[in-house]
Amino acid sequence: MGSQPSPLQPAMLMGSPSFPNALAWSHDNLIAAASGHFVTILRPDLPNGPRGLIKVIPNEPLILGFIDRKDLHSGCLLPTALYRDDKPVVRSISWSPLGMAPNSGCLIAVCTSDGHVKVYRPPFCDFCAEWIEVVDITQRLYEYFRCTEFQGTGGSNSLDFSEVPSNRPCLLKNASGQVDSVTPNDEVSEKMPESQLLSLISADEYASRSAMLYSLVVSWSPLLHVASEFYPDPNRNASVSLLAVGGKSGKISLWRFHQPDCFTIEDRKVPAVVKFIGLLHAHNSWITTMSWLLFAFDSLNPQIILVTGSSDGSVKVWLGDNDKLLKSSEVDPNSFLLLKEVITANAVPVSVLSVTVHVQYPSKMLLAIGKVSGSIEIWLCDISSREFDKLGSYDAHYYAVTSLTWAFDGRFLCSCSQDNILRGWILHERLLDEIPIFSDMPRSNDSTCPSRDTFESCFGVAVSPGNLVIATVHCFDIDKLNRMYEGRILRAAIEYFWIGGLQVDVLLKSPFSCNIEELPTFPEKELTYWGANIIWSLNHYQCVDKPLVFWDIIAALLAFKENKSKYVEHLVVKWLSLSFLGSHMNLPPEEVLSRLISRLSDIPSRLLHLLNIICRRVMLAQLDADQLTIINSKFQNMDGVCPVIEEEMTKWVEVLLGSERELRERNVGLSFSALQTSMFNQEATPSLPGRWYPVGLAQMEQWVALNQEDIHDQLKSIASKVTHEKRFVPKKCSAMESCNYCSAPVPFESPEFGFCQSENCSSGNVKRRKLLRCAVCMEVCPSTPLWFCVCCHRFVFRLAPEPLFRMSSFCIDSDSSNSSSQAVSSKPLCPFCGILLQRKQPDFLLSSSPV
């Protein structure tokens, strides 16, 4: 591959991975690596920065029953009798979709080499590096089997908590020969016959129970939405994710995790709502790999697909029944339908799988299968017609394939293996063509990083959310490291590779061309590929359900911008012309920006969020968030000297300020329109968890009064009606606020901040105390922990309504009034940037960075 932006710095690990798929990239831009006895969690942009940690500790053995001493030497018990590993390592990791953690971040499921599975959340309010355990999946599964006396462990297809009688005792015989009898209500049963209390189980039964509880691999499904009219609890958020846990028995236990009703950054004891929904008898041997895929080509009937692979070499494709999986309180044996056994049992175990939706055929799935032999098979699966075609088989590696990942909507496939070879493949029609993109790729100039010659094997590959970066994890050959220094502590490394310059033939409305002469080190052809791929990636974020996480796009644009060229501006202007104006002509930048400013009210909110991020993080990267706040304020004299702006930046500043004003007007309009409905009155203010109701109305009225010359006429009309209908305004909405520290009045002067009017601050040369205002409701922020935006550095304590992020234009009518009055609060998203808000952490603790 030719020239690239500046190489990304690798990250060193103090533990080495031992199992496939040892690397996972989350939807909030965190990377997790299974590094020996730890899971190391870090940010890709801060390889030497703060890290999160999950420490694997030995678990107490589970009492599965008692066997006769003579059965200890049975063949089926030989693995159990010989097991001596008292220091388990991480075997499998998987990130949940965004929004499953109490702070709306991601959960992570961890499976260890002793077969134990636990789920963890980020320590958003715990001020520590170690992640917090949420639920012990293995312990819950054990408790279920104990309550059913391990019924169904021999081969039942499905089990459910609803099958457990409320008065059935659970009998265990401990090592001292005493009998423990415990019911679900902790009552001692004295009515069991002595013969049943002293009964033993066979060696085969013990081995079967052990296999049922011995987990090997975990995998989260995408976020699934449940229709509210079918949902059993109308007050609960109707979004769930399924966690699949595959084990030695060939069965998969399925767990339904509910998204929290409301999100918090203060409460560390929010219980996880988890439902065990049964077992799927998928294979007759060990489950070695699993992968989920959601088909949404029919929005009214999305289909959930689960693909499973086994140590017996078989691969199966299952279709889930949404009604039975997501809405029923009882598990139906037919909740999964076997569509196809793609590969039947053979002598070559399956090590990894990767699935994606075909770019040109929304009902077709691309399936990549990696085997222990080093070969890769590619299948094209039509879910609607149930047709499965094998596209080819490739001898890709010399040893076991340890990871596969698709990028660019199935146009690019990356594979890695224990042979330490990383390969890239381009899919052309029905054929994979290998491209040598990684062999000659430059590395960071950091002298502390050992050379690639010291790598021994590769155990994982992951693609960034924007599809422009590939991350890999490699084990070091300790004998090739300096034993005095690196050899003492380094065991593995995470490397990053740019893939944005690949010719993957992405589909664009208009082809991107580049004739910039200021980048002589970058071939024109390669710059064209970069521009096309970046525009393709940006276009993918126009979907309002896709989280705004494009750190890789920002990093690539900034790397190109360091060359002082016009390439970045040319690329961004081309994207604006295509996406915002619908023009395929190469218009001058000044004309594109002028047209854009005049049409802001007709642009969807999601595009405005994209525009604001690009402006702040790329086009105006020289100005930090505080400087832009000063520029945006009408009270510059109160807040310092306004920074000097270069002439070429003036137009971008105007675009940014105009876009943010448009979003603020939409937020105010939604609040006023909701106020006009009968749901919000003085007698009854909604307080249901997760519901949204307008606050800060007095501050919004004052903001409208201060900006009469710049706001829409429609907003003026709504504000005028609200002003004359004071009886609708809740009593707690006061126009005069007080300081959080001295109770002095704080008049409304700016939507960004307020100033305390204390006599001590107003007299002499004492600077007035500056107070932050909420970016949503414009009220003075309390002294409690606040939501924080890492892009615009604004703070929020009242979440914005979800309709704000789905508006296609500024249009506040009766329909939007009804929808906003019944709206739920969104996930904690910034109203100006659209990215996930978080609690601001100290510099020495890990925090996610979407941009």
CSV table of C-alpha atoms in Angstrom, one decimal, residues 569-770:
chain,number,residue,atom,x,y,z
A,569,GLU,CA,-11.4,21.5,2.9
A,570,HIS,CA,-12.0,20.1,-0.6
A,571,LEU,CA,-13.2,16.8,0.8
A,572,VAL,CA,-15.5,18.3,3.4
A,573,VAL,CA,-17.0,20.8,1.0
A,574,LYS,CA,-17.6,18.0,-1.5
A,575,TRP,CA,-19.4,16.0,1.3
A,576,LEU,CA,-21.5,19.1,2.2
A,577,SER,CA,-22.4,19.7,-1.4
A,578,LEU,CA,-23.6,16.1,-1.8
A,579,SER,CA,-25.3,15.5,1.5
A,580,PHE,CA,-26.7,18.9,2.5
A,581,LEU,CA,-27.3,20.6,-0.9
A,582,GLY,CA,-27.8,17.6,-3.1
A,583,SER,CA,-25.5,19.1,-5.7
A,584,HIS,CA,-23.1,17.0,-7.8
A,585,MET,CA,-21.3,20.0,-9.2
A,586,ASN,CA,-17.9,21.1,-7.9
A,587,LEU,CA,-18.9,24.4,-6.5
A,588,PRO,CA,-16.5,26.8,-4.8
A,589,PRO,CA,-16.2,26.5,-1.0
A,590,GLU,CA,-17.6,30.0,-0.4
A,591,GLU,CA,-20.7,29.3,-2.5
A,592,VAL,CA,-21.3,26.0,-0.8
A,593,LEU,CA,-21.0,27.5,2.7
A,594,SER,CA,-23.2,30.4,1.8
A,595,ARG,CA,-26.0,28.1,0.5
A,596,LEU,CA,-25.6,25.9,3.5
A,597,ILE,CA,-26.1,28.8,6.0
A,598,SER,CA,-29.3,29.9,4.1
A,599,ARG,CA,-30.8,26.4,4.3
A,600,LEU,CA,-30.0,25.3,7.8
A,601,SER,CA,-33.7,25.1,8.8
A,602,ASP,CA,-34.3,22.5,6.0
A,603,ILE,CA,-31.5,20.2,7.2
A,604,PRO,CA,-32.2,17.1,9.4
A,605,SER,CA,-30.9,17.4,13.0
A,606,ARG,CA,-28.5,14.4,12.5
A,607,LEU,CA,-26.8,16.2,9.6
A,608,LEU,CA,-26.5,19.3,11.7
A,609,HIS,CA,-24.8,17.2,14.5
A,610,LEU,CA,-22.3,15.8,11.9
A,611,LEU,CA,-21.7,19.3,10.7
A,612,ASN,CA,-21.0,20.7,14.2
A,613,ILE,CA,-18.5,18.0,15.0
A,614,ILE,CA,-16.6,18.4,11.7
A,615,CYS,CA,-16.5,22.2,12.2
A,616,ARG,CA,-15.3,21.9,15.8
A,617,ARG,CA,-12.8,19.0,15.6
A,618,VAL,CA,-11.5,19.5,12.0
A,619,MET,CA,-12.1,22.9,10.3
A,620,LEU,CA,-11.8,24.9,13.6
A,621,ALA,CA,-9.4,22.6,15.4
A,622,GLN,CA,-7.1,25.5,16.2
A,623,LEU,CA,-9.8,26.9,18.5
A,624,ASP,CA,-10.7,25.0,21.6
A,625,ALA,CA,-14.2,24.7,23.0
A,626,ASP,CA,-13.7,27.6,25.5
A,627,GLN,CA,-12.6,29.9,22.7
A,628,LEU,CA,-15.6,29.0,20.6
A,629,THR,CA,-17.9,29.7,23.5
A,630,ILE,CA,-16.4,33.1,23.9
A,631,ILE,CA,-17.0,33.8,20.2
A,632,ASN,CA,-20.5,32.6,20.5
A,633,SER,CA,-21.3,34.8,23.5
A,634,LYS,CA,-22.8,38.2,23.1
A,635,PHE,CA,-21.1,39.2,26.4
A,636,GLN,CA,-17.4,38.8,25.4
A,637,ASN,CA,-16.3,41.6,27.6
A,638,MET,CA,-17.5,39.7,30.7
A,639,ASP,CA,-15.6,36.6,29.7
A,640,GLY,CA,-12.2,37.7,28.4
A,641,VAL,CA,-10.8,38.8,25.1
A,642,CYS,CA,-12.2,37.2,21.9
A,643,PRO,CA,-9.5,35.1,20.1
A,644,VAL,CA,-8.2,36.3,16.8
A,645,ILE,CA,-9.7,34.3,13.9
A,646,GLU,CA,-8.0,33.8,10.6
A,647,GLU,CA,-10.0,35.0,7.6
A,648,GLU,CA,-10.4,31.5,6.1
A,649,MET,CA,-11.9,30.3,9.4
A,650,THR,CA,-14.5,33.1,9.6
A,651,LYS,CA,-17.0,31.3,7.3
A,652,TRP,CA,-16.7,28.1,9.2
A,653,VAL,CA,-17.3,29.9,12.5
A,654,GLU,CA,-20.4,31.4,11.0
A,655,VAL,CA,-21.6,27.9,9.8
A,656,LEU,CA,-21.0,26.4,13.3
A,657,LEU,CA,-22.8,29.2,15.2
A,658,GLY,CA,-25.7,29.1,12.7
A,659,SER,CA,-26.1,25.4,13.0
A,660,GLU,CA,-26.0,25.4,16.8
A,661,ARG,CA,-28.6,28.3,16.9
A,662,GLU,CA,-30.8,26.2,14.6
A,663,LEU,CA,-30.6,23.2,17.0
A,664,ARG,CA,-31.3,25.4,20.0
A,665,GLU,CA,-34.4,26.8,18.3
A,666,ARG,CA,-35.7,23.3,17.6
A,667,ASN,CA,-35.2,22.3,21.2
A,668,VAL,CA,-37.0,25.5,22.4
A,669,GLY,CA,-39.8,24.9,19.9
A,670,LEU,CA,-40.4,21.3,21.0
A,671,SER,CA,-40.6,22.5,24.7
A,672,PHE,CA,-43.1,25.2,23.9
A,673,SER,CA,-45.2,22.9,21.7
A,674,ALA,CA,-45.3,20.3,24.5
A,675,LEU,CA,-46.4,22.9,26.9
A,676,GLN,CA,-49.5,23.6,24.8
A,677,THR,CA,-50.8,20.1,25.3
A,678,SER,CA,-53.1,19.0,28.0
A,679,MET,CA,-50.6,16.6,29.5
A,680,PHE,CA,-48.5,19.3,31.1
A,681,ASN,CA,-50.4,21.5,33.6
A,682,GLN,CA,-50.1,22.7,37.1
A,683,GLU,CA,-52.0,19.8,38.7
A,684,ALA,CA,-50.2,16.9,37.2
A,685,THR,CA,-46.6,16.9,36.1
A,686,PRO,CA,-45.4,13.7,34.6
A,687,SER,CA,-42.7,11.9,36.5
A,688,LEU,CA,-42.6,8.5,35.0
A,689,PRO,CA,-39.0,7.1,34.6
A,690,GLY,CA,-37.7,7.8,31.1
A,691,ARG,CA,-40.4,10.3,30.2
A,692,TRP,CA,-39.6,13.8,29.1
A,693,TYR,CA,-41.3,17.0,30.1
A,694,PRO,CA,-40.2,20.6,29.3
A,695,VAL,CA,-38.3,22.5,32.0
A,696,GLY,CA,-36.5,25.9,31.9
A,697,LEU,CA,-39.5,27.5,30.1
A,698,ALA,CA,-38.9,30.9,31.7
A,699,GLN,CA,-35.3,30.9,30.5
A,700,MET,CA,-36.3,29.9,27.0
A,701,GLU,CA,-38.8,32.7,26.9
A,702,GLN,CA,-36.1,35.2,27.8
A,703,TRP,CA,-33.7,33.7,25.2
A,704,VAL,CA,-36.4,34.2,22.6
A,705,ALA,CA,-36.9,37.8,23.7
A,706,LEU,CA,-33.2,38.4,23.4
A,707,ASN,CA,-33.0,37.0,19.9
A,708,GLN,CA,-36.1,38.3,18.2
A,709,GLU,CA,-34.2,39.4,15.1
A,710,ASP,CA,-32.6,36.0,14.4
A,711,ILE,CA,-35.1,33.3,15.2
A,712,HIS,CA,-37.8,31.7,13.0
A,713,ASP,CA,-41.2,33.4,12.7
A,714,GLN,CA,-42.9,30.1,13.7
A,715,LEU,CA,-40.9,30.0,17.0
A,716,LYS,CA,-41.9,33.6,17.6
A,717,SER,CA,-45.5,32.8,17.2
A,718,ILE,CA,-45.4,29.8,19.6
A,719,ALA,CA,-43.4,31.8,22.1
A,720,SER,CA,-46.0,34.6,22.0
A,721,LYS,CA,-48.8,32.1,22.7
A,722,VAL,CA,-46.9,30.7,25.6
A,723,THR,CA,-46.3,34.1,27.1
A,724,HIS,CA,-50.0,34.9,27.1
A,725,GLU,CA,-50.9,31.5,28.6
A,726,LYS,CA,-49.1,31.7,31.9
A,727,ARG,CA,-51.5,29.3,33.5
A,728,PHE,CA,-49.8,26.5,31.6
A,729,VAL,CA,-46.4,27.3,33.0
A,730,PRO,CA,-45.4,25.1,36.0
A,731,LYS,CA,-44.9,27.1,39.2
A,732,LYS,CA,-41.4,25.9,39.6
A,733,CYS,CA,-40.3,27.6,36.3
A,734,SER,CA,-39.1,30.8,37.7
A,735,ALA,CA,-37.5,33.6,35.7
A,736,MET,CA,-35.1,34.6,38.5
A,737,GLU,CA,-32.6,32.0,39.6
A,738,SER,CA,-30.2,32.0,42.5
A,739,CYS,CA,-26.5,31.2,42.9
A,740,ASN,CA,-25.7,27.6,44.1
A,741,TYR,CA,-23.1,29.0,46.5
A,742,CYS,CA,-24.5,32.2,48.0
A,743,SER,CA,-28.2,32.4,47.0
A,744,ALA,CA,-27.7,35.7,45.2
A,745,PRO,CA,-29.8,36.3,42.1
A,746,VAL,CA,-28.5,35.1,38.7
A,747,PRO,CA,-30.2,37.0,35.9
A,748,PHE,CA,-30.5,35.4,32.4
A,749,GLU,CA,-27.9,37.0,30.1
A,750,SER,CA,-26.6,34.1,28.0
A,751,PRO,CA,-27.7,30.5,27.3
A,752,GLU,CA,-24.2,29.2,28.0
A,753,PHE,CA,-23.6,30.7,31.5
A,754,GLY,CA,-24.8,33.0,34.2
A,755,PHE,CA,-23.2,35.5,36.6
A,756,CYS,CA,-23.8,35.7,40.3
A,757,GLN,CA,-25.1,39.2,41.4
A,758,SER,CA,-23.7,38.9,44.9
A,759,GLU,CA,-22.6,42.3,46.4
A,760,ASN,CA,-19.2,40.8,47.2
A,761,CYS,CA,-18.7,39.9,43.5
A,762,SER,CA,-20.1,43.1,42.1
A,763,SER,CA,-18.1,45.6,44.2
A,764,GLY,CA,-14.5,46.6,43.5
A,765,ASN,CA,-12.3,44.6,41.2
A,766,VAL,CA,-13.7,41.2,42.3
A,767,LYS,CA,-14.6,39.0,39.2
A,768,ARG,CA,-18.2,37.9,39.2
A,769,ARG,CA,-18.7,34.2,39.8
A,770,LYS,CA,-19.5,32.4,36.6
